[in-house]
XYZ file of C-alpha atoms in Angstrom:
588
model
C -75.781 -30.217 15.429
C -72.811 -27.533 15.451
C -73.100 -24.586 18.404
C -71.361 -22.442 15.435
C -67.704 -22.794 17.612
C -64.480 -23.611 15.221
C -63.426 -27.075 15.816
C -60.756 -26.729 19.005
C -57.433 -27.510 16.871
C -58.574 -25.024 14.110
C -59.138 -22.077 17.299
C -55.778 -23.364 18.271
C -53.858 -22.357 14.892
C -55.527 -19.670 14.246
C -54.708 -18.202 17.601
C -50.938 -19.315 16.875
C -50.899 -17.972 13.774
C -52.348 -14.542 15.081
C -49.894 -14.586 17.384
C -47.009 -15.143 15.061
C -47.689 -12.532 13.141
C -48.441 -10.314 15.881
C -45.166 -11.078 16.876
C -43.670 -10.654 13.663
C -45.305 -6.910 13.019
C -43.656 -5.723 16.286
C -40.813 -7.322 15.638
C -40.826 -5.354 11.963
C -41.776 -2.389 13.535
C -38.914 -2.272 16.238
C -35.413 -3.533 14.078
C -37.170 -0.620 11.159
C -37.345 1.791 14.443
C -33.896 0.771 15.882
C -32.745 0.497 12.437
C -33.564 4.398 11.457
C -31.549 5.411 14.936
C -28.439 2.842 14.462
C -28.270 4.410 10.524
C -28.720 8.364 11.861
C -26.349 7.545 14.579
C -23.440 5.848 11.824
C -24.245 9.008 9.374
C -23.522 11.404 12.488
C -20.161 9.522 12.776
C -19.514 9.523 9.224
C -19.670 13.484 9.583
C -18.131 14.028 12.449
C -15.062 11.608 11.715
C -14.769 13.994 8.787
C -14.352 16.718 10.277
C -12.279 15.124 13.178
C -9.856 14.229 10.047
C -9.815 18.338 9.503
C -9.449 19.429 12.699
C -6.666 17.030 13.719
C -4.576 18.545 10.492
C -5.064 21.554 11.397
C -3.882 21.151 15.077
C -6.881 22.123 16.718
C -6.791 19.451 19.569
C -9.729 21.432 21.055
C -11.895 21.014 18.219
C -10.516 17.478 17.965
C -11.723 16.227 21.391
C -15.007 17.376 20.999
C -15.748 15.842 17.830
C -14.424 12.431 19.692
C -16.787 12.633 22.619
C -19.833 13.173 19.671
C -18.598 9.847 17.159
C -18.084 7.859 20.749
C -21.389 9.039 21.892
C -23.377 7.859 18.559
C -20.890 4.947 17.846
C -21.655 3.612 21.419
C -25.662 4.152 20.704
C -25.545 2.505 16.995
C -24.097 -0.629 19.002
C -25.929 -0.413 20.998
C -29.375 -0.265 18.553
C -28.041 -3.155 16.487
C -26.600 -5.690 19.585
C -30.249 -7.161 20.673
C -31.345 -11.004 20.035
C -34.405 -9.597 17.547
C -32.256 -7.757 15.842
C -29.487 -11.070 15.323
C -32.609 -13.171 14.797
C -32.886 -11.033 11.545
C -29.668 -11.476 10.696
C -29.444 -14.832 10.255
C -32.910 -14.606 7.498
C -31.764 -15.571 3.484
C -31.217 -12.527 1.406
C -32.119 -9.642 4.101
C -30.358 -11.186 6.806
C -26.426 -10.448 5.451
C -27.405 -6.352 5.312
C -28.758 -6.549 9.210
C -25.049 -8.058 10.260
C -23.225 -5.576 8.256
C -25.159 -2.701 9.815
C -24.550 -4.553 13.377
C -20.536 -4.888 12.255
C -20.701 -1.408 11.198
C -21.431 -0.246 14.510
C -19.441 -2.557 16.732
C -16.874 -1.422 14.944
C -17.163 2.178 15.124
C -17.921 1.843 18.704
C -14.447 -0.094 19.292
C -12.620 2.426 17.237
C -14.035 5.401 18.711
C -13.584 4.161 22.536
C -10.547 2.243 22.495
C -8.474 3.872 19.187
C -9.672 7.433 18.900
C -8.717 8.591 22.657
C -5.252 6.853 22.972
C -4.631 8.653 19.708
C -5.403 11.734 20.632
C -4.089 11.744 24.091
C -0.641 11.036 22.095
C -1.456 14.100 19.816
C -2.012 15.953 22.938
C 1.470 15.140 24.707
C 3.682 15.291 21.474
C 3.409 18.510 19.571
C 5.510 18.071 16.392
C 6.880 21.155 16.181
C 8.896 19.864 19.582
C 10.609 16.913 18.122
C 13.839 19.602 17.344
C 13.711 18.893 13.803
C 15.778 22.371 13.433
C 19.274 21.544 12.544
C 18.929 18.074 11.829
C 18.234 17.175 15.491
C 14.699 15.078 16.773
C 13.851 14.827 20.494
C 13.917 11.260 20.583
C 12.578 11.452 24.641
C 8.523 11.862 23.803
C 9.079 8.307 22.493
C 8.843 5.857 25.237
C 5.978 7.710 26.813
C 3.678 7.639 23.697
C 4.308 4.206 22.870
C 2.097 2.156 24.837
C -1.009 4.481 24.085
C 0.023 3.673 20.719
C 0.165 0.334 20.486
C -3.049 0.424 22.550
C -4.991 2.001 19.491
C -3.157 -0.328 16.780
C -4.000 -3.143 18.327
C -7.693 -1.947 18.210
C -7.504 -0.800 14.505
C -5.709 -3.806 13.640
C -8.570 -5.809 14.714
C -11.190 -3.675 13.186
C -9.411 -3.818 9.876
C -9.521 -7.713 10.363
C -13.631 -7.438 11.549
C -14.153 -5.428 8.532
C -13.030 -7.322 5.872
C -15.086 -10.127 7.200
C -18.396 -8.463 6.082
C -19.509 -9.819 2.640
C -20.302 -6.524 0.908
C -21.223 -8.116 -1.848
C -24.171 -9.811 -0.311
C -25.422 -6.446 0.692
C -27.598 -3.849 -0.863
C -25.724 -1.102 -3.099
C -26.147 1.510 -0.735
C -24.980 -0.401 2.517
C -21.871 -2.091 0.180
C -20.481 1.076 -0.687
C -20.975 2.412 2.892
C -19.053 -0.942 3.956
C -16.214 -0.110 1.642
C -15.752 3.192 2.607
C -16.015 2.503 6.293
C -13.116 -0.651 5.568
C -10.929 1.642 3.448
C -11.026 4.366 6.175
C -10.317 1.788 8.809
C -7.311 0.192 6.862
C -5.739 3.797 6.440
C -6.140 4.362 10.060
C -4.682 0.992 11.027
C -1.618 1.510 8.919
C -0.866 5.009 10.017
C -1.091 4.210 13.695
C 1.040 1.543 12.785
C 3.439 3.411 11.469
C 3.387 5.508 14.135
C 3.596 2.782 16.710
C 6.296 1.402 14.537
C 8.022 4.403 14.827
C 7.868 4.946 18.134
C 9.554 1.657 19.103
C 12.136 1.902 16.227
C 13.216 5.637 16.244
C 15.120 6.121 19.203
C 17.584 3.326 18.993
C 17.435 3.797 14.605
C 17.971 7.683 14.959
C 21.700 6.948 17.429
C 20.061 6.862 21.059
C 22.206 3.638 22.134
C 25.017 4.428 19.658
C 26.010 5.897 16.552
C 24.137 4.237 13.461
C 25.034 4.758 9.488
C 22.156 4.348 6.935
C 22.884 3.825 3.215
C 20.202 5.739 1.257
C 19.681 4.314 -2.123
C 17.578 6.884 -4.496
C 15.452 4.944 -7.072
C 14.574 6.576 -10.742
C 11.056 5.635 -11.705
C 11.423 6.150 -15.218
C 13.255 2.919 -15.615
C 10.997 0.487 -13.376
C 12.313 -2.322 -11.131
C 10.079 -3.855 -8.915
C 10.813 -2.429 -5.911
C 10.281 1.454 -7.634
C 13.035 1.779 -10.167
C 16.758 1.692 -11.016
C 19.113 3.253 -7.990
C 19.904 6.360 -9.565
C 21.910 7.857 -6.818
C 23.388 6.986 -2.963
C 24.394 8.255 0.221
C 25.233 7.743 3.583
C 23.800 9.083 6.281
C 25.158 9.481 9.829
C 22.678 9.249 13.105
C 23.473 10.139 16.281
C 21.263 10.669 19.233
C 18.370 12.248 17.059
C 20.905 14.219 15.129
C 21.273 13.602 11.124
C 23.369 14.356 8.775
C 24.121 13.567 5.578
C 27.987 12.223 5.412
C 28.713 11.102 2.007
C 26.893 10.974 -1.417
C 28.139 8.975 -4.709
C 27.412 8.020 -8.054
C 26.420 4.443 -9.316
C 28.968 5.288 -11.593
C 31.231 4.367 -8.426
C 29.879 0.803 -8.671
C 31.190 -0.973 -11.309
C 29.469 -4.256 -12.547
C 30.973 -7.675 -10.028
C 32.610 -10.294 -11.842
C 30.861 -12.960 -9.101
C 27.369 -12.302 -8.354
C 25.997 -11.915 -4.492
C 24.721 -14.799 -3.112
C 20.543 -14.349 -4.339
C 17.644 -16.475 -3.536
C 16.845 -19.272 -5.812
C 13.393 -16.892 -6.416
C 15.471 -13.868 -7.322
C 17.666 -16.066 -10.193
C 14.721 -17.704 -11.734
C 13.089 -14.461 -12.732
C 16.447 -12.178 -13.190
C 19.118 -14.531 -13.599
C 22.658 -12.850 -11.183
C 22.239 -9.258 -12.661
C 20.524 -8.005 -9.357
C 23.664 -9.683 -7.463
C 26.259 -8.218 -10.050
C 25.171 -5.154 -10.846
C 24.096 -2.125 -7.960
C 21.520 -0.899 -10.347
C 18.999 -3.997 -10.548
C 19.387 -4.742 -6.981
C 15.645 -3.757 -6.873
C 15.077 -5.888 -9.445
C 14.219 -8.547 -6.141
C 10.750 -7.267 -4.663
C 11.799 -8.491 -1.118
C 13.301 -5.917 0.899
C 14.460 -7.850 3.073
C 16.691 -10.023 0.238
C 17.369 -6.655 -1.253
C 18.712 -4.132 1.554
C 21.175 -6.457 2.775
C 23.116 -6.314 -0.686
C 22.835 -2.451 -0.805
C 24.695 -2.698 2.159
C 27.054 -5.112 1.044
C 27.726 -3.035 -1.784
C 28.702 0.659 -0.157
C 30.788 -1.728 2.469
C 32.719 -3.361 -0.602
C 33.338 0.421 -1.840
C 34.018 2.636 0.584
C 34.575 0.455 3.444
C 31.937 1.846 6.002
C 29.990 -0.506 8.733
C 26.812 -0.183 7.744
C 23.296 -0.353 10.417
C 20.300 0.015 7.821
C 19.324 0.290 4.349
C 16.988 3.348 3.435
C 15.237 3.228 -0.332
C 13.064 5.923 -1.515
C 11.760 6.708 -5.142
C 11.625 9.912 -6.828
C 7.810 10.401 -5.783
C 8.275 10.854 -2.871
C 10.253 13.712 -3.396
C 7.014 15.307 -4.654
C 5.482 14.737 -1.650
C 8.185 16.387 0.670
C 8.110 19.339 -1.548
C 4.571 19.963 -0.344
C 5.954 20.004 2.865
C 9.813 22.327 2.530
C 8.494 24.564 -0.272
C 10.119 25.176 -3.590
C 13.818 24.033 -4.030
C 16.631 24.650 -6.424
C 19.715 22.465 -8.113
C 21.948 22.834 -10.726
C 19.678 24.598 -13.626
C 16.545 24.000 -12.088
C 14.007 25.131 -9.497
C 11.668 22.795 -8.489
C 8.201 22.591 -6.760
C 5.774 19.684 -5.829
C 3.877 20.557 -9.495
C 6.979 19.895 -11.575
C 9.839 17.787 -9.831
C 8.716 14.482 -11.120
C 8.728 15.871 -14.550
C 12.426 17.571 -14.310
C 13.904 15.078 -12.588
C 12.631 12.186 -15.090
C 12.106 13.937 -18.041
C 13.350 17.301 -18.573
C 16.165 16.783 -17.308
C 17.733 14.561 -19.820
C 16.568 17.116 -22.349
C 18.464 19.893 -21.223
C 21.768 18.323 -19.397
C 22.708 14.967 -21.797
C 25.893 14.641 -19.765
C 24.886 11.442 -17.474
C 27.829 12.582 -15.455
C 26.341 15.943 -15.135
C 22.781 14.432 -14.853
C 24.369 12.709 -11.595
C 25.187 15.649 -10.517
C 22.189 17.447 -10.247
C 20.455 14.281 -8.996
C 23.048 14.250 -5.810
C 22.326 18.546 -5.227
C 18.794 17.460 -5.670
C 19.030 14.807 -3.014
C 21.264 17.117 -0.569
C 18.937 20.322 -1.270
C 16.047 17.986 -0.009
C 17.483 16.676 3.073
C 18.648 19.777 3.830
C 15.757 21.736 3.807
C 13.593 18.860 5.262
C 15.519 18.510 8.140
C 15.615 22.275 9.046
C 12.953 24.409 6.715
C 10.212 22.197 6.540
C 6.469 22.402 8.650
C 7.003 18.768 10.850
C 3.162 18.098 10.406
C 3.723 18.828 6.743
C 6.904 16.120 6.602
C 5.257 13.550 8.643
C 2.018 13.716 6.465
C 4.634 13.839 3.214
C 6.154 10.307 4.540
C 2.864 8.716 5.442
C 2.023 9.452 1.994
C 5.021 8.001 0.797
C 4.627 5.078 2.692
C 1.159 4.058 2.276
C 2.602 4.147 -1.419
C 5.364 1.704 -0.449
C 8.189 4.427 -1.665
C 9.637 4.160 1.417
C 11.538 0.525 2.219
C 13.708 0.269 5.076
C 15.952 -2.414 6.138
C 18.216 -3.206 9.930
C 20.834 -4.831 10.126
C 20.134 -5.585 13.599
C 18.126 -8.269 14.034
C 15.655 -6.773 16.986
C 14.607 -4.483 14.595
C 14.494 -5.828 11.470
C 11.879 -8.431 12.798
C 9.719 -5.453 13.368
C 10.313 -3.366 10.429
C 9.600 -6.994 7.948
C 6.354 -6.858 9.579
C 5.230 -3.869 8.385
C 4.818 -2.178 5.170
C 8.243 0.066 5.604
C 9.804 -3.136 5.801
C 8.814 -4.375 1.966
C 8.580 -7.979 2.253
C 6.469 -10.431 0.167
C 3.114 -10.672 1.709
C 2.039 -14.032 3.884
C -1.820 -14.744 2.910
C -3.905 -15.526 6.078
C -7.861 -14.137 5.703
C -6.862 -11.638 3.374
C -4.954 -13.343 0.136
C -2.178 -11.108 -1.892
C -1.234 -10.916 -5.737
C 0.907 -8.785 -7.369
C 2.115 -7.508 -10.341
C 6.015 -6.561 -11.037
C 7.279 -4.113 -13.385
C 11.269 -4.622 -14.669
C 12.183 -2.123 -17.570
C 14.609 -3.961 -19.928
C 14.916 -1.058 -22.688
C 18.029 0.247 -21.250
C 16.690 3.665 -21.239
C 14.218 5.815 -19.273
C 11.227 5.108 -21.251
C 9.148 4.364 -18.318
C 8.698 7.983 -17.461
C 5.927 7.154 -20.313
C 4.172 3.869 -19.155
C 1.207 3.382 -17.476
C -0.819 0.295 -16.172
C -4.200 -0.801 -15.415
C -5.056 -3.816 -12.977
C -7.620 -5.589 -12.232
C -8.536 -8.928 -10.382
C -11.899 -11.288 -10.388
C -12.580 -13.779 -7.745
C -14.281 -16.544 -7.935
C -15.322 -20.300 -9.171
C -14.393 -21.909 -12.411
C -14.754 -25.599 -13.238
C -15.382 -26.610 -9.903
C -11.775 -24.743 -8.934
C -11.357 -20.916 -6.788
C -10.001 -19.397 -9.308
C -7.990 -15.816 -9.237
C -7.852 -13.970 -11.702
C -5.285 -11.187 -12.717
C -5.431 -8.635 -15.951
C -2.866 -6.159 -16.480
C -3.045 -3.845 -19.216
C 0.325 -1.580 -20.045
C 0.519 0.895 -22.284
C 3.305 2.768 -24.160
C 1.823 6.833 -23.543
C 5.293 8.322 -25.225
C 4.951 10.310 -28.643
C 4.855 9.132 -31.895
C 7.786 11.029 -32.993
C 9.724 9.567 -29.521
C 12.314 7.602 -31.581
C 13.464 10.999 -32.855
C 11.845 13.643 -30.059
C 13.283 12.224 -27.361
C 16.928 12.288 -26.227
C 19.061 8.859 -26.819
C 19.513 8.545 -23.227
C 15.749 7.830 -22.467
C 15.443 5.851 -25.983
C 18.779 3.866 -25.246
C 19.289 4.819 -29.128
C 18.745 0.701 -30.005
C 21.781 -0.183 -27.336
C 19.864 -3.068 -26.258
C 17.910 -4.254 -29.173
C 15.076 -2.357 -28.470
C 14.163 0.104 -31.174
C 13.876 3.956 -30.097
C 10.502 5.038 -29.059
C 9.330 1.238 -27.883
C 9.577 -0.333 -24.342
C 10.433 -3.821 -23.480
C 9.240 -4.725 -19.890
C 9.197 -7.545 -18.001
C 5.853 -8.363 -16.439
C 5.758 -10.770 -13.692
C 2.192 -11.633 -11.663
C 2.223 -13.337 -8.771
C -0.728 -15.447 -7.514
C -2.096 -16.363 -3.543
C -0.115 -19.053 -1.873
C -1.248 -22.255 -2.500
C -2.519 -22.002 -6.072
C -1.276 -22.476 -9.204
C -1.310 -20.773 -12.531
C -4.445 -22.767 -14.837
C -4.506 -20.213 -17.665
C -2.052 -17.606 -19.602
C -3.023 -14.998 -22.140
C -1.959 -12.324 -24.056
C -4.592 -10.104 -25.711
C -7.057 -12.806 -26.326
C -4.912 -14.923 -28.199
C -3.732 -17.313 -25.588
C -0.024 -17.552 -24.443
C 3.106 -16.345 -26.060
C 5.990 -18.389 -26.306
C 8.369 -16.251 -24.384
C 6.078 -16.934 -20.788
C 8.323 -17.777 -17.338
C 6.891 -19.558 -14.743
C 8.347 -19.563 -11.126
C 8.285 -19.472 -7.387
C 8.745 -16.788 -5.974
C 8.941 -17.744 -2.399
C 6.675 -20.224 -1.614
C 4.148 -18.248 -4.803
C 3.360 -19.075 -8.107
C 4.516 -16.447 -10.478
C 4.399 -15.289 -14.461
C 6.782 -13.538 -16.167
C 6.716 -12.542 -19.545
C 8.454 -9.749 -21.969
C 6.097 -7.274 -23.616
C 7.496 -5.201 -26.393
C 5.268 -1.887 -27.211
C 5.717 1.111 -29.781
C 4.394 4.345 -29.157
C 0.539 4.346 -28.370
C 0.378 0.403 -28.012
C -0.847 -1.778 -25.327
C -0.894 -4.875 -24.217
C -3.234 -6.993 -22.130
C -1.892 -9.641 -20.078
C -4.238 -12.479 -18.177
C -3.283 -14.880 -15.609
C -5.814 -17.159 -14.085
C -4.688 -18.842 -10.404
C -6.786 -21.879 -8.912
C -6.293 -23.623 -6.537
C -6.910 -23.764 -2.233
C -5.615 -20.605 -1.879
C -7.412 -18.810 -4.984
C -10.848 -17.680 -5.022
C -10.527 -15.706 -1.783
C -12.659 -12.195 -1.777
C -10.323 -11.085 0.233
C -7.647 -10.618 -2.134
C -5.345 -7.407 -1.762
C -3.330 -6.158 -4.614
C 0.511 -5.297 -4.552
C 2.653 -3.359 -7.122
C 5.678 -1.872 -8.353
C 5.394 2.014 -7.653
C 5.372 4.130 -10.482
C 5.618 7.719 -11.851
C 1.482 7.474 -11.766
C -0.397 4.704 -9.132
C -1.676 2.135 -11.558
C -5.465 2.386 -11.655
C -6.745 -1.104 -9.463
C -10.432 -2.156 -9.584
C -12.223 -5.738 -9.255
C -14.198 -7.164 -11.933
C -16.774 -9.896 -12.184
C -15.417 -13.539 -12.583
C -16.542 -14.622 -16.166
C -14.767 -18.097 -16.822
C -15.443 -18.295 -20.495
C -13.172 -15.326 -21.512
């Protein structure tokens, strides 16, 4: 007979299960509670870092510290909301778990940023007004140097490893909402990390660079983007410039014209021969044929020391962008026929100009007043803040290459994006795509590209993949609208109004090309395959009329493929390609 009491072991489960989901409620109720706070708390950074972004550009330090103190503040308390064992325990759960660690990385992030980044930063902005580094007559201050760098390094060493931290997170895995949050944070983070960098970099560099041990000479080699090499473009023009404790000036200027083609190449990397054969070693123009700075600089150097005889410290290469950017910065400027602003320099200087001067003796001319106009007015007319903004832009653009020939130095600048050498993969896996121009004119004024990548698995293999789409934008009527000097008039086979480019696409270490295709239609016969250091690399010609494209495909597999943390690299042009990732779909 039954006294109506559950049998013990059933009491037992029940009261487990009770608990368990007791358990589980609270522990719903307090990661959603914590959860609301940590996301208010990373919004209120989001805003403020916004306006911190403002206020620093517009010099108000004031403003500046305050709006520090309030991202620290809710940076430290979204950490602090998203660092407890209930709210890991949720992280680890299938499907939800990945967007409770990216919230959690968010915020560790944000707090290391903000405490260790933010105020060494702004200490530095706080002890080195610009408008003190002398730029007047040429000269910079080169004493605020050694007592900013160590607060500097200080904050890159934090960014750096945030930049690392946030690449980590898996956006993918992640709702919409919190991916795109995720790539705006990393993308804000990555342009921090390289402009304190930069700045870091600078600091070291400057002082001995800029004549504060001795007197240096630079050779400054002025590329033309409308006929692309991969390192920006042909070297239109060059100069030498004279440093000497902080004081510049600009010593010397000549024409290619000067340089006339070597009957015995350079010595060139095995690399650099396989995709160019000696021309980049023979002839001045193609020496940025070779996308490694560090190969290339050297035998700019070589060159001006062959010619004119000069000892030569450093290697300077900028393209005719970044001319546009400094003329935000000085203000309008005039040379030879022409007056020139940041709206319209790109298009007089590779366009117009060979229009309405078809002299290339006179159209060397104007390019060497441009180039002296510019340094001029930079070094004594322009806003500093303006000029230093103008060459980050530049150099997050990689327009700017620089090369030592002192070996101290040079180890530093290779490291960093001013330096322009070929990537090393680690975490984060590189591929590129290289533009050479082989119309013989200055058709690539007209050109524009479109890149993407997929990532992912195909037959078992990582696979990479790389699309490039380039299009001929000039007229219809080019073969007869536009001058013979941008057409080359058929000098080199090519007839007037098409382009002929070389496209090479490099893969991630440790793979190899698996597939190679052209428009759908599988590979051409005229494909290269190389090295290029220790990475696998296509090459092939593409020949295009007026208003045609072409859509090249590489596919990479391999250990080193398949990596979502792939970064693109590519040759600058007149216009930055447009650079997106795709799905992986192995069938097409």
């Amino acid at each position: 007979m039954s006294d109506g009491r559950l049998p013990a072991r059933r009491r037992w489960l029940q009261w487990t299960i009770g608990v368990a989901l007791t358990l589980l409620v609270l522990a719903i109720g307090w990661v959603t509670v914590r959860g609301i706070g940590a996301v208010n708390d990373l919004q209120e950074v989001s805003t403020s870092s916004s306006q911190l972004k403002s206020a620093i550009a517009e010099g108000d330090l004031e403003k500046a510290s305050r709006l520090s103190d309030r991202i620290a503040h809710h940076a430290q308390s979204a950490h602090g909301l998203t660092a407890d064992p209930v709210w890991h325990a949720f992280g680890i759960l299938p499907w939800i778990g990945p967007n409770f660690t990216a919230v959690s990385d968010v915020a560790a992030i944000a707090d290391d940023v903000a405490s260790d980044a933010l105020v060494p930063v702004l200490d530095v902005a706080g002890r080195l007004d610009l408008a003190s580094l002398g730029l007047s007559g040429g000269s910079i201050d080169l004493t605020p140097f050694a007592e900013i760098e160590p607060p500097l390094a200080e904050a890159s060493a934090t960014l750096s490893a945030a930049e690392d931290r946030a690449l980590r997170i898996d956006a993918d895995a992640t709702l919409p909402p919190l991916a795109d949050a995720v790539r705006e944070m990393r993308g804000a983070v990555t342009q921090a990390a390289t402009v304190v960098g930069s700045l870091h970099g600078a600091a070291v560099l400057l002082p001995s660079m800029l004549g504060a041990d001795g007197p240096r000479n630079y050779v400054l080699a002025m590329q033309n983007n409308a006929e692309l090499r991969s390192d920006g473009g042909i070297v239109g023009a060059i100069a030498l410039l004279h440093a000497e404790n902080g004081q510049i000036t600009l010593v010397q200027q000549a024409s290619t014209r000067e340089f006339p083609p070597l009957d015995e190449s350079l010595p060139l990397s095995e690399s650099t021969v396989a995709l160019f054969e000696d021309r980049p070693g023979r002839y001045l123009q193609n020496i940025t044929s070779i996308p490694d700075f560090t190969e290339a600089g050297p035998l700019v150097a070589t060159r001006w020391q062959q010619r004119f005889g000069t000892p030569v410290d450093g290697v300077i290469a900028v393209d005719a962008v970044v001319m546009e950017h400094l003329l935000a910065a000085t203000g309008p400027l005039t040379f030879g026929p022409f007056t020139a602003t940041e709206d319209d320099v790109v298009d007089l200087l590779l366009s117009q100009i060979y229009a309405q001067v078809p002299d290339p003796a006179a159209q060397d001319e104007i390019f060497a007043q441009a180039a002296g106009a510019l340094f001029s007015a930079a070094l004594s007319g322009g806003d500093p803040k303006s000029l230093v903004a103008a060459l980050a832009t530049s150099a997050e653009e990689s327009r700017i290459r620089i090369w030592s020939s002192h070996p101290e130095e040079e180890e530093l600048l290779a490291g960093t994006a001013l330096g322009g050498a070929l990537p090393v993969d680690g975490e984060t896996s590189h591929v590129g795509v290289l533009f050479n121009d082989t119309t013989g004119g200055k058709m690539d004024y007209y050109t524009d590209a479109v890149i993407t990548t997929a990532i992912g698995t195909c037959d078992g293999q990582p696979t990479t993949r790389v699309q490039v789409t380039w299009t001929n934008d000039a007229p219809a009527d080019a073969a007869t609208g536009l001058p013979p000097y941008v057409t080359a008039a058929g000098a080199f086979g090519v007839q007037p109004g098409a382009v002929r480019t070389l496209i090479a696409i490099y893969g991630p270490e440790d793979a190899t090309p698996s597939r190679v295709d052209r428009d759908g239609g599988g590979a051409e016969d005229n494909v290269q395959t190389a090295l290029l250091d220790t990475r696998p690399v296509v090459q092939q010609e593409v020949l295009l009329g007026p208003g045609e494209s072409a859509t090249v495909t590489v596919d990479f597999q391999g250990s080193g493929a398949g990596n979502r943390r792939t970064e693109v690299q590519h040759t600058p042009m007149v216009r930055n390609p447009d650079v997106s990732r795709e799905d992986l779909r192995c069938g097409e």
